[in-house]
Coordinates of C-alpha atoms in Angstrom, one line a residue:
Chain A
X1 CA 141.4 77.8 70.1
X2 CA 143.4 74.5 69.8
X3 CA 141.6 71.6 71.1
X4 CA 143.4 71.2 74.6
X5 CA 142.9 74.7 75.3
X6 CA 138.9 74.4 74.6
X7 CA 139.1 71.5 77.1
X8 CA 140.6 73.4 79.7
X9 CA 138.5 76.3 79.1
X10 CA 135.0 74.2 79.4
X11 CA 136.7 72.7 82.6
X12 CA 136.8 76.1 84.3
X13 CA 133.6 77.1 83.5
X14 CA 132.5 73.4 84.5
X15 CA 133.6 74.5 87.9
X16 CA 132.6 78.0 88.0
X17 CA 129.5 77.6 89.5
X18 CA 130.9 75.2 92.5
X19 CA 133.8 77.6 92.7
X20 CA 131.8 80.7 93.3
X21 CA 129.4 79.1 95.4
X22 CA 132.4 78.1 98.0
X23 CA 134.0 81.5 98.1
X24 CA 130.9 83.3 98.3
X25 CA 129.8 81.2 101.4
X26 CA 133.1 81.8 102.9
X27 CA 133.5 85.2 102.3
X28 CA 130.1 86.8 102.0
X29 CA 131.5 89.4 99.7
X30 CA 130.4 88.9 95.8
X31 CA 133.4 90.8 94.4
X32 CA 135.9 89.3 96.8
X33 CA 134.7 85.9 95.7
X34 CA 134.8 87.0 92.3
X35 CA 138.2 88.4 92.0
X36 CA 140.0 85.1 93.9
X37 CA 137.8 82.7 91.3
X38 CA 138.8 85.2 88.6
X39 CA 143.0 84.9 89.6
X40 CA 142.3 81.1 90.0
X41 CA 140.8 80.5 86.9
X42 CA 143.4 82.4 84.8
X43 CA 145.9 80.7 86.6
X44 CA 144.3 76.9 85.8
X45 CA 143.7 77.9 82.0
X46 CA 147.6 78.4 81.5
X47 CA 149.0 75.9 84.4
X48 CA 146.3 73.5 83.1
X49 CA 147.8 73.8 79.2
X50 CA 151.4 73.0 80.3
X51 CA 150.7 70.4 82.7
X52 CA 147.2 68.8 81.9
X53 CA 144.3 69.0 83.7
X54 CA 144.5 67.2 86.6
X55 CA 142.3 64.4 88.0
X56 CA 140.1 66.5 90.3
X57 CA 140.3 70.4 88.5
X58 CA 137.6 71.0 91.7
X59 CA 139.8 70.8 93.7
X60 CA 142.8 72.2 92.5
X61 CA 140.8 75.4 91.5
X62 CA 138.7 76.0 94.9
X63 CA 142.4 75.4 96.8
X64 CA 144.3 77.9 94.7
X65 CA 140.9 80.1 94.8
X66 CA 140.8 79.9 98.9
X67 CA 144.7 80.9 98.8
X68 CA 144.2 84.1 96.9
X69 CA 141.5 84.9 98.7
X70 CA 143.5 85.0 102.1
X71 CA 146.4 86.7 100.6
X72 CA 143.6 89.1 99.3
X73 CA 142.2 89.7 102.8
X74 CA 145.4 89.9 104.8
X75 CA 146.8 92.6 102.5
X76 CA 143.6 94.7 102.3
X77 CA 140.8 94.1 104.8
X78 CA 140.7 95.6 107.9
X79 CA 137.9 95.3 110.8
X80 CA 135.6 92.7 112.4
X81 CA 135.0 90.1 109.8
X82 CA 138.5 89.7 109.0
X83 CA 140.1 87.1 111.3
X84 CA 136.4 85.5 110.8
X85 CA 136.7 85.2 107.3
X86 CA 140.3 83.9 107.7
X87 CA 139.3 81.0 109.7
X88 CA 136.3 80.1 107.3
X89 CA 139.2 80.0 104.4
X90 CA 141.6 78.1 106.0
X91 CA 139.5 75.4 107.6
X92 CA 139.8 72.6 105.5
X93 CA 137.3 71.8 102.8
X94 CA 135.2 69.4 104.2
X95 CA 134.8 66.0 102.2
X96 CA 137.3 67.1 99.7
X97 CA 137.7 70.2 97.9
X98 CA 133.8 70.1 96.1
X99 CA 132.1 71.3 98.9
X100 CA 129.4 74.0 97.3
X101 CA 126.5 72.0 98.0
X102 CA 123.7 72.8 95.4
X103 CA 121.9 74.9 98.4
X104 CA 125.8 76.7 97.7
X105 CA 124.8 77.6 94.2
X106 CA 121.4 78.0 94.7
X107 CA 121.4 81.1 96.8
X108 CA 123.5 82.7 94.2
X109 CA 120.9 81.9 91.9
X110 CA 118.4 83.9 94.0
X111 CA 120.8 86.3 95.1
X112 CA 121.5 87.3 92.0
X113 CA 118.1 87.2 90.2
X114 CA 116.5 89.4 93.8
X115 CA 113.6 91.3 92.7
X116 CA 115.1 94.4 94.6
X117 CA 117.3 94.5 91.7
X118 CA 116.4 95.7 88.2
X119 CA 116.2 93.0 85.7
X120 CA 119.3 93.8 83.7
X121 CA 121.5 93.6 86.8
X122 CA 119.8 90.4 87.6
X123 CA 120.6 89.6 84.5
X124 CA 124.6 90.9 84.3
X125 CA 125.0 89.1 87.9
X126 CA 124.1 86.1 87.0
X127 CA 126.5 85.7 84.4
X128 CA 129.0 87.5 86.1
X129 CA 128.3 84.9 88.9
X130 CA 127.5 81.7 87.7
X131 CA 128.1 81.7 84.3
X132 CA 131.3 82.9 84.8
X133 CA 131.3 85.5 81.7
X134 CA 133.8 88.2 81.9
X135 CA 132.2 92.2 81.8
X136 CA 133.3 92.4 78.4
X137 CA 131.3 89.3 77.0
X138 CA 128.3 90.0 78.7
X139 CA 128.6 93.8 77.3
X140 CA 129.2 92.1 74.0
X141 CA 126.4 89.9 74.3
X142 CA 124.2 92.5 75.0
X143 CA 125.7 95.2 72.6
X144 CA 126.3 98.0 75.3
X145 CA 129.7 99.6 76.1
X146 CA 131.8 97.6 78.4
X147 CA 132.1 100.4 80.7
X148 CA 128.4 100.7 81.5
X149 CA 127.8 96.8 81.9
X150 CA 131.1 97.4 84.4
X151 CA 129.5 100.1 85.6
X152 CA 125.6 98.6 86.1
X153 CA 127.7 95.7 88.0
X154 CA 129.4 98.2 90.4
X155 CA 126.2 99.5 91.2
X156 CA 124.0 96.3 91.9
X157 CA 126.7 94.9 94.1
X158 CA 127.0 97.7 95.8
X159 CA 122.8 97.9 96.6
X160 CA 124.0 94.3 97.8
X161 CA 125.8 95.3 99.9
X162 CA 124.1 98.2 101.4
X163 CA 120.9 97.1 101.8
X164 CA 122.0 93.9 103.1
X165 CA 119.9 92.5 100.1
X166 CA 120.5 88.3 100.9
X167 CA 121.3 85.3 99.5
X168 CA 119.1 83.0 100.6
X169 CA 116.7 80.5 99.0
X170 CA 113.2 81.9 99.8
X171 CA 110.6 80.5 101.8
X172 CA 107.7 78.1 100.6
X173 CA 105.0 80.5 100.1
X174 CA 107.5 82.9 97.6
X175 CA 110.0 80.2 96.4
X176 CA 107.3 80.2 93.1
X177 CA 107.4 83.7 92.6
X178 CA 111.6 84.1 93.3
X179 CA 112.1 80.7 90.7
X180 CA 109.9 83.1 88.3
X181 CA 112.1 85.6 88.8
X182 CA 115.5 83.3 87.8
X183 CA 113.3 81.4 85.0
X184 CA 112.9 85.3 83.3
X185 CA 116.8 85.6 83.8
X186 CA 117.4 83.2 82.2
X187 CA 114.7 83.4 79.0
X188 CA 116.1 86.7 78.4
X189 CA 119.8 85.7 78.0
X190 CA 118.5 83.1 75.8
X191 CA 116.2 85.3 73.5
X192 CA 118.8 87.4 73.1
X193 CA 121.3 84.9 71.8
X194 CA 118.8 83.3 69.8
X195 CA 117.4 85.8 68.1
X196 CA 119.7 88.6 68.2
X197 CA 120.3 89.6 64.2
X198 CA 122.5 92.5 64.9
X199 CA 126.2 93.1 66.2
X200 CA 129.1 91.1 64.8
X201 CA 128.3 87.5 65.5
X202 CA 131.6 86.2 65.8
X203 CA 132.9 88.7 68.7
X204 CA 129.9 87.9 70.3
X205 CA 129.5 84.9 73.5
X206 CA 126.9 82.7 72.6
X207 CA 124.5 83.7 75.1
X208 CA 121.6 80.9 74.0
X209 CA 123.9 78.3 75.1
X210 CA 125.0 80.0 77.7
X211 CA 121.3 80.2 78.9
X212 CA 120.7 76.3 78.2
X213 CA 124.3 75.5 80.6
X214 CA 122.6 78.0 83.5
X215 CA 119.4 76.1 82.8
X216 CA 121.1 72.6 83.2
X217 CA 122.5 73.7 86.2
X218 CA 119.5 75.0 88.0
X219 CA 117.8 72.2 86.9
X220 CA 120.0 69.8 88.4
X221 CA 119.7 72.1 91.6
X222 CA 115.7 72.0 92.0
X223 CA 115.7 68.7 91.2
X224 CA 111.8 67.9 90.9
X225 CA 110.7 71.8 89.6
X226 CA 108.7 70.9 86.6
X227 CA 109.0 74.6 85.2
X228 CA 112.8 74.7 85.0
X229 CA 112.6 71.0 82.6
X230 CA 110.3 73.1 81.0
X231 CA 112.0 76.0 79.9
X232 CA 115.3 73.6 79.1
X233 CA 113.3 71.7 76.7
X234 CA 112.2 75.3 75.0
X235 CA 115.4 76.1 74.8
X236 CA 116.6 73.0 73.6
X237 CA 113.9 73.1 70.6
X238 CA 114.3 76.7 69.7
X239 CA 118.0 76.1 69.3
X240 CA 117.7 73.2 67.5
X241 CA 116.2 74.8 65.1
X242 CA 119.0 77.4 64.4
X243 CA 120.6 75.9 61.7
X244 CA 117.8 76.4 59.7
X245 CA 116.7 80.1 60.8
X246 CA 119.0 81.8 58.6
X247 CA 119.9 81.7 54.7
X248 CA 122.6 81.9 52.8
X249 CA 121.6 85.8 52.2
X250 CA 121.6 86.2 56.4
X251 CA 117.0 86.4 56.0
X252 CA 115.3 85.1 58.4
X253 CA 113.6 82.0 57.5
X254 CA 109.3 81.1 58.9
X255 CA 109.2 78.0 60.6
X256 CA 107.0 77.2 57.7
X257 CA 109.5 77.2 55.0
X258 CA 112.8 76.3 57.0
X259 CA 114.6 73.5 55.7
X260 CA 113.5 70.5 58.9
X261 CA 116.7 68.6 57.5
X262 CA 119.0 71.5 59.4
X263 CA 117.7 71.1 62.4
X264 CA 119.9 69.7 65.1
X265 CA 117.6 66.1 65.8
X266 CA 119.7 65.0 68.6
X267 CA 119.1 68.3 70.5
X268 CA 115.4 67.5 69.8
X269 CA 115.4 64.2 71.1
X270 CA 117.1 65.5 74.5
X271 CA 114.0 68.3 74.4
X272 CA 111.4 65.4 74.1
X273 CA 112.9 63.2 76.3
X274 CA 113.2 66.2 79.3
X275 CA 109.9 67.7 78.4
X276 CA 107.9 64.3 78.9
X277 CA 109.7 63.9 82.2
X278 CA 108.4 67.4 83.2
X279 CA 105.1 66.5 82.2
X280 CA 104.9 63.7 84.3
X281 CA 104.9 65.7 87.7
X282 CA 101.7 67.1 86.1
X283 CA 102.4 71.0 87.5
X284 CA 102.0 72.2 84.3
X285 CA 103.3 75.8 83.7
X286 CA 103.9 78.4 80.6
X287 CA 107.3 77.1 79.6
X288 CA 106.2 73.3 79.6
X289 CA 103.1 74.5 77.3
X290 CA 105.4 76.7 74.9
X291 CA 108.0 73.7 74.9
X292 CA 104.8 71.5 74.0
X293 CA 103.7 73.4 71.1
X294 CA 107.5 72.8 69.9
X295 CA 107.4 69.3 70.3
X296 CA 103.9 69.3 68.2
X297 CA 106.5 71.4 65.6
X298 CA 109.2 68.7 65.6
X299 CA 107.7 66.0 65.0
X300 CA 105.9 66.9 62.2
X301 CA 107.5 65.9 59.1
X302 CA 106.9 69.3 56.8
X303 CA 105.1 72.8 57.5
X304 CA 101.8 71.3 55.9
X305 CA 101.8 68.1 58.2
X306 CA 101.6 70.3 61.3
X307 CA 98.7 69.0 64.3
X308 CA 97.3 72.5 64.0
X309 CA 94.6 71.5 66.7
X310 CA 96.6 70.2 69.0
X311 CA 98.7 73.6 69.1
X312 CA 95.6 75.4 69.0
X313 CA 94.3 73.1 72.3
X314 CA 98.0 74.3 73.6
X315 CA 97.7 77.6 73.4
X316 CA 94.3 77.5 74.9
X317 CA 95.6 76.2 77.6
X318 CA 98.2 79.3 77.6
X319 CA 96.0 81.6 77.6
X320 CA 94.4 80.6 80.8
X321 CA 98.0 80.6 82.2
X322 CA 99.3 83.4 80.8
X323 CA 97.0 86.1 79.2
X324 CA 98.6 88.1 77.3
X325 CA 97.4 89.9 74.2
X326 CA 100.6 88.2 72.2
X327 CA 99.6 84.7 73.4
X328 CA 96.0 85.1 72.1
X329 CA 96.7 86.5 68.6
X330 CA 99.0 82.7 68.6
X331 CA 96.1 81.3 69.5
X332 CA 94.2 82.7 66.5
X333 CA 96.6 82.0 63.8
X334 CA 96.4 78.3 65.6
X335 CA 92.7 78.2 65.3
X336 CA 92.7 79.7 61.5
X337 CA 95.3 76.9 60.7
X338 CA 92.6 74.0 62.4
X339 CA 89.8 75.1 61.7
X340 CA 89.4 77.8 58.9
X341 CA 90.4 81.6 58.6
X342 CA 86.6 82.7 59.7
X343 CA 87.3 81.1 63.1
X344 CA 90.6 82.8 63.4
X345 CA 89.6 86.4 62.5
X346 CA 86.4 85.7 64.8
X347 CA 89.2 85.3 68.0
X348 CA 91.7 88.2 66.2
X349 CA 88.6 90.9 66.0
X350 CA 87.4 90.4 70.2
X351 CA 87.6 93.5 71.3
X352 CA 90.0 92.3 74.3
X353 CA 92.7 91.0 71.6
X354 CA 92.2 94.0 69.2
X355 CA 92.7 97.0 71.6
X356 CA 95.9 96.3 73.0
X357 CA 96.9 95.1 70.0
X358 CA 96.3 97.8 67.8
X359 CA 99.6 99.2 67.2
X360 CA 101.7 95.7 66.8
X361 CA 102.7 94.9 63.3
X362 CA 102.2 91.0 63.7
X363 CA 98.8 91.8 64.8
X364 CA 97.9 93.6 61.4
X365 CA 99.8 91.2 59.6
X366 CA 98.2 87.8 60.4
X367 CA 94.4 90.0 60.0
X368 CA 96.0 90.6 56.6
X369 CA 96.4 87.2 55.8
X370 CA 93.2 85.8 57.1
X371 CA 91.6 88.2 55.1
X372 CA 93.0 87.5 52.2
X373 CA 92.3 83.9 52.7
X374 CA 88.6 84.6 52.9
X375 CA 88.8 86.3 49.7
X376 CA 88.6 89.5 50.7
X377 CA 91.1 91.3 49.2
X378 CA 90.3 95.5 49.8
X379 CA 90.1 94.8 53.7
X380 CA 93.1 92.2 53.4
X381 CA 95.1 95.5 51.7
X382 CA 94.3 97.5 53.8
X383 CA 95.6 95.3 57.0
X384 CA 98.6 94.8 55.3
X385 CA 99.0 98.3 54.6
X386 CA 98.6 99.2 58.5
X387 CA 101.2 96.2 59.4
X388 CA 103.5 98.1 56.8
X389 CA 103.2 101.7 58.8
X390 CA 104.5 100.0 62.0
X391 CA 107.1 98.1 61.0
X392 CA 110.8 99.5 60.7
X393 CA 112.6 96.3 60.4
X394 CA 113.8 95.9 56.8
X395 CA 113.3 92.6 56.2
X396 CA 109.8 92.5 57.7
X397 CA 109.1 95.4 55.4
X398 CA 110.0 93.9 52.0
X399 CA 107.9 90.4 53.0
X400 CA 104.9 92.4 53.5
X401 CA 105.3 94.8 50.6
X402 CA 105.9 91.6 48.4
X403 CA 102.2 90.4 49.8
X404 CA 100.9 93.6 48.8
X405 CA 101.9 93.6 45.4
X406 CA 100.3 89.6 45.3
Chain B
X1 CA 119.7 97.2 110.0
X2 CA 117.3 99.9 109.8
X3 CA 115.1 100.7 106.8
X4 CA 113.5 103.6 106.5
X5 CA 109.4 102.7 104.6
X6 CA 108.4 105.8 103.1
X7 CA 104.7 105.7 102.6
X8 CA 103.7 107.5 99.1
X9 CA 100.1 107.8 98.3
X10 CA 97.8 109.5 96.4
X11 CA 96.0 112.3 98.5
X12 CA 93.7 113.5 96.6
X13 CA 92.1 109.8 96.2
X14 CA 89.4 109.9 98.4
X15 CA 89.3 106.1 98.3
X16 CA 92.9 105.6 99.4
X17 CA 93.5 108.3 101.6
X18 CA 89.3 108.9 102.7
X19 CA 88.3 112.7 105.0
X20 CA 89.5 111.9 108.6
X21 CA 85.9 112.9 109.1
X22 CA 84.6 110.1 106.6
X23 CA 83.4 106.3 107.6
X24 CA 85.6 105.3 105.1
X25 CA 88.7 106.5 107.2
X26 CA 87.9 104.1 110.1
X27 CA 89.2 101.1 108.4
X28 CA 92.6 102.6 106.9
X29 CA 93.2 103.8 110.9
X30 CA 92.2 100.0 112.0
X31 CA 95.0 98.7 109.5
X32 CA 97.7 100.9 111.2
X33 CA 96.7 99.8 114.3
X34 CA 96.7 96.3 113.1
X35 CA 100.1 96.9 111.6
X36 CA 101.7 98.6 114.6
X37 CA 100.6 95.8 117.2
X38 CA 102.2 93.1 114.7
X39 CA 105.0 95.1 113.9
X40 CA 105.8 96.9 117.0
X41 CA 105.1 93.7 118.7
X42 CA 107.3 91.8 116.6
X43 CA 110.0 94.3 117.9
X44 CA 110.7 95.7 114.2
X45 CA 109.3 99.3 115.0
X46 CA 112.1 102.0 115.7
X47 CA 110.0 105.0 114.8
X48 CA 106.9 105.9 112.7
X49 CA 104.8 108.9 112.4
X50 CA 101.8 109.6 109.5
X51 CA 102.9 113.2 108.3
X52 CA 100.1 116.0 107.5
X53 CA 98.4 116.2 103.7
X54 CA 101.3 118.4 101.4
X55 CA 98.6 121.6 101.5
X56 CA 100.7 122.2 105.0
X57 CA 104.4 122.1 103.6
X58 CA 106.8 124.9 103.8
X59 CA 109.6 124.0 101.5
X60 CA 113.1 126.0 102.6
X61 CA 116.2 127.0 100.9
X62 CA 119.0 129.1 102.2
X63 CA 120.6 130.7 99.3
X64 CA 123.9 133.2 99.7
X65 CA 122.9 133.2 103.1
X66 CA 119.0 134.2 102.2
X67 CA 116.4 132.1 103.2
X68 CA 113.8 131.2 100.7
X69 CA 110.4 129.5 101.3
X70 CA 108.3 128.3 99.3
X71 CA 104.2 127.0 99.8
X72 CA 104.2 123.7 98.9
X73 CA 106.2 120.2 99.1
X74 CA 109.4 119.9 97.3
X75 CA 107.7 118.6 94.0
X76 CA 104.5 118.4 92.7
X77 CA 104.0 114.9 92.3
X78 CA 101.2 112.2 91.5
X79 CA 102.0 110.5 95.1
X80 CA 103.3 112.4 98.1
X81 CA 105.1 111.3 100.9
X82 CA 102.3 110.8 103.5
X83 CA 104.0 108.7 106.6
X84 CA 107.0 106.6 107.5
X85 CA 108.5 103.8 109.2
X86 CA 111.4 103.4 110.5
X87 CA 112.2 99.3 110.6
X88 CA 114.9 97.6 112.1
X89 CA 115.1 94.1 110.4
X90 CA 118.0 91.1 109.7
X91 CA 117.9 91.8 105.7
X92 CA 115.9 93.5 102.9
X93 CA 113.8 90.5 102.6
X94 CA 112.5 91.2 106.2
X95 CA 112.3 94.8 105.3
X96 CA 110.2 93.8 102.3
X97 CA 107.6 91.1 103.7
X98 CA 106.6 94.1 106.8
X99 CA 106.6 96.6 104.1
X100 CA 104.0 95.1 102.0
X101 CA 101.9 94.9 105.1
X102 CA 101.5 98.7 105.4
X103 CA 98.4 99.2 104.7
X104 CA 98.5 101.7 101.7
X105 CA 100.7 99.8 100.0
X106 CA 97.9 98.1 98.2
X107 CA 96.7 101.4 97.0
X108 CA 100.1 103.5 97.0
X109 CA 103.7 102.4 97.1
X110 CA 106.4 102.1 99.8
X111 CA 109.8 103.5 99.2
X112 CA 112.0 101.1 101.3
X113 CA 115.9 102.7 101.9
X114 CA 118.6 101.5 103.9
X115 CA 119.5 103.6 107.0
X116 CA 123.0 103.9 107.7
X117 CA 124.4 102.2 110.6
X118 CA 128.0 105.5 111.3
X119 CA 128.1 103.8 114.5

């Protein structure tokens, strides 16, 4: 795209959020607010080209939007709400046209991340509605035919609808679990942008930033929630380090032997900067831990120079927040890097890390290795060996056959 | 706008669902009652009724004009349909916060559906 053209394209989705926010509160209706924000922003990307963008887009946009959206409801709507909704649309915006106040955008946020709804709906909705994606991108980015992301869409709107499922921002005692709820939204999206390694990259949206924009937004929404700077900074220091995840032959590259020169130091810097901000309400929470243990990553000059004991203090801490079986086998590998591979395989071999773990390849893998390390080669074989029978991924496959044949 | 709270539960767990004759029964019956003062009082009740163990059902199909019965519920599940509520809240979020104050749904689940409003 020429340069104008990605200006005038970031400037619509710039004012998606506000834009959807308005019609939504004025027409109650997800798809009708979506179809007049969809006819308004098509019309901006080619008026906007020929004429420039002009000095408040928010305005222009949410007035054309508001126009469609009454031609929409005289020529179709029938019943009750109509005349209703007509006077909410053609009352004058107040203070200007930018009048989706962050409460606005915020009950789409938990509107379309309610746990009534399965997560990838939550998940389609969101982008659909605040991210502005179209149904084919978000299909794209999540490799599925476009007709059954259209076709998930249709359905979640329409439990919406039916059982008057609403848009509201929740109450004090579940506003933690319901921000949760949007926080996993929006992990997800990332995740699979960051990490996806299938599917033909250049058709695809890039969902990680896509993920980092929606978490910038919510963020500047709940202004003082220490979580949300938390998961931005993850975000911001996984991505940073994308340059540097991929070779020249398309392998995935170990944070150990990535090339630190790749990685994107500005980005990192903004991570630090939001991360010690977050830190400083003390309400610590998962995402400000794993952001932490990326920080410790950063800043270390090379893979040998990493404060292992300060991640392994980290993910301590994790594992009293969030115990899961994957966040103690981290904590391990931490603990072998501190303080010896004895101390590591103690932690890997309790019976609560081992059981659930005993069909997951990573699991096996880093047991492998520790053994090894100890000098125990027949028992490190056979770990390795075991990793080998549960893993179908290629890649993974030749790495540990290569340590097998050490 | 009414929601129907279909109460599924276990039956055979004598913990969740305890002989009506048992000392254990007496405090699943208190949080009913409990339930229905702060419900019904609330206004949100429209109708509710605890339905007989699935031992009882007569399952019924009319086929080419035939009528074919059957012993039994409509399918042999893990959890059966063992009461229901019907609510009449503002939104699904109502809906939800009574619902998880049914007492078995700490031990079973509560199937929450919309009831049409044709009217």
């Amino acid at each position: 795209m020429d340069p104008v053209g990605a200006r005038v394209a970031e400037v619509v989705r710039d004012e998606w959020p506000q834009l959807m926010a308005v019609l939504y509160r004025d027409l109650g209706d997800l798809g009708a607010a979506e179809d007049a924000a969809q006819e308004a922003a098509a019309l901006a990307l080619t008026r906007w080209l020929d004429d420039g963008i002009p000095d408040r887009p928010g305005a222009w946009i949410t007035t054309v939007a508001r126009r469609r959206a009454v031609d929409q409801i005289r020529r179709a709507r029938t019943g009750r709400d109509k005349a209703e909704q007509l006077a909410r649309l053609e009352e004058p915006l107040r203070d200007g046209a930018r009048s989706a106040s962050n409460d606005d955008q915020l009950r789409l946020f938990f509107g379309c991340c309610h746990p009534a709804l399965r997560v990838e709906a939550q998940i389609a909705l969101t982008l659909r509605s605040l991210g502005g994606l179209t149904t084919a991108e978000i299909a794209a980015g999540f490799l599925v035919p476009e007709a059954t992301m259209a076709q998930r869409i249709v359905r979640a709107k329409r439990k919406i609808a039916t059982a008057a499922i609403p848009f509201r921002i929740p109450d004090d005692p579940e506003l933690l679990d319901r921000i949760g709820v949007v926080h996993h939204v929006l992990y997800l999206v990332f995740n699979e942008g960051a990490y996806a390694s299938t599917g033909s990259v250049a058709l695809r949206v890039d969902l990680a930033a896509e993920a980092i924009r929606l978490t910038r937004l919510l963020g500047g929404l709940v202004i003082d929630d220490a979580e949300t700077q938390g998961l931005l900074a993850l975000m911001l220091f996984t991505d940073a380090r994308r340059p540097a995840r991929i070779d020249a032959a398309g392998q995935t590259v170990l944070l150990a032997d990535q090339d630190r020169g790749r990685w994107i130091h500005e980005q990192i810097t903004e991570a630090v900067d939001i991360l010690d901000q977050a830190l400083r309400r003390h309400r610590p929470g998962p995402f400000q831990i794993e952001a932490a243990i990326n920080a410790v990553h950063a800043r270390a000059p090379s893979a040998a120079d990493t404060d292992w004991r300060q991640i392994a203090a980290l993910y301590r801490t994790l594992v009293g927040l969030r115990p899961t079986p994957v966040v103690a086998l981290n904590h391990a590998v931490a603990v072998a890097e501190s303080e010896g591979p004895a101390a590591g395989l103690r932690l890997l071999d309790a019976p609560e890390v081992a059981a659930p773990l005993a069909e997951y390849r990573y699991y096996h893998a880093a047991r492998g290795e520790l053994l090894a390390r100890l000098g125990d080669p027949v028992a490190s074989r056979t770990a390795y060996r075991r990793a080998l029978t549960l893993t179908g991924n290629a890649a993974d496959r030749r790495f540990l056959q290569a340590r097998l044949s050490e | 706008m009414k929601y129907a709270c279909l109460i599924y539960s276990d039956e055979n767990d004598a913990v969740a669902n305890p002989d009506p004759t048992s000392p254990a029964f007496g405090p699943i019956m208190a949080g009913y009652m409990a339930f229905g003062e702060e419900a019904g009082g609330a206004g949100v009740i429209v109708a509710g009724e605890p339905l007989e163990p699935t031992s009882t059902a007569t399952s019924l199909q009319v086929r080419n004009g035939e009528v074919i019965t059957t012993d039994g519920p409509f399918a042999e599940t893990k959890e059966h349909l063992g009461g229901f509520y019907v609510l009449d809240c503002e939104s699904l979020d109502e809906a939800m916060k009574w619902a998880a104050k049914i007492p078995h749904a700490s031990s079973g689940t509560i199937e929450i559906r919309p009831v049409p409003d044709f009217g």
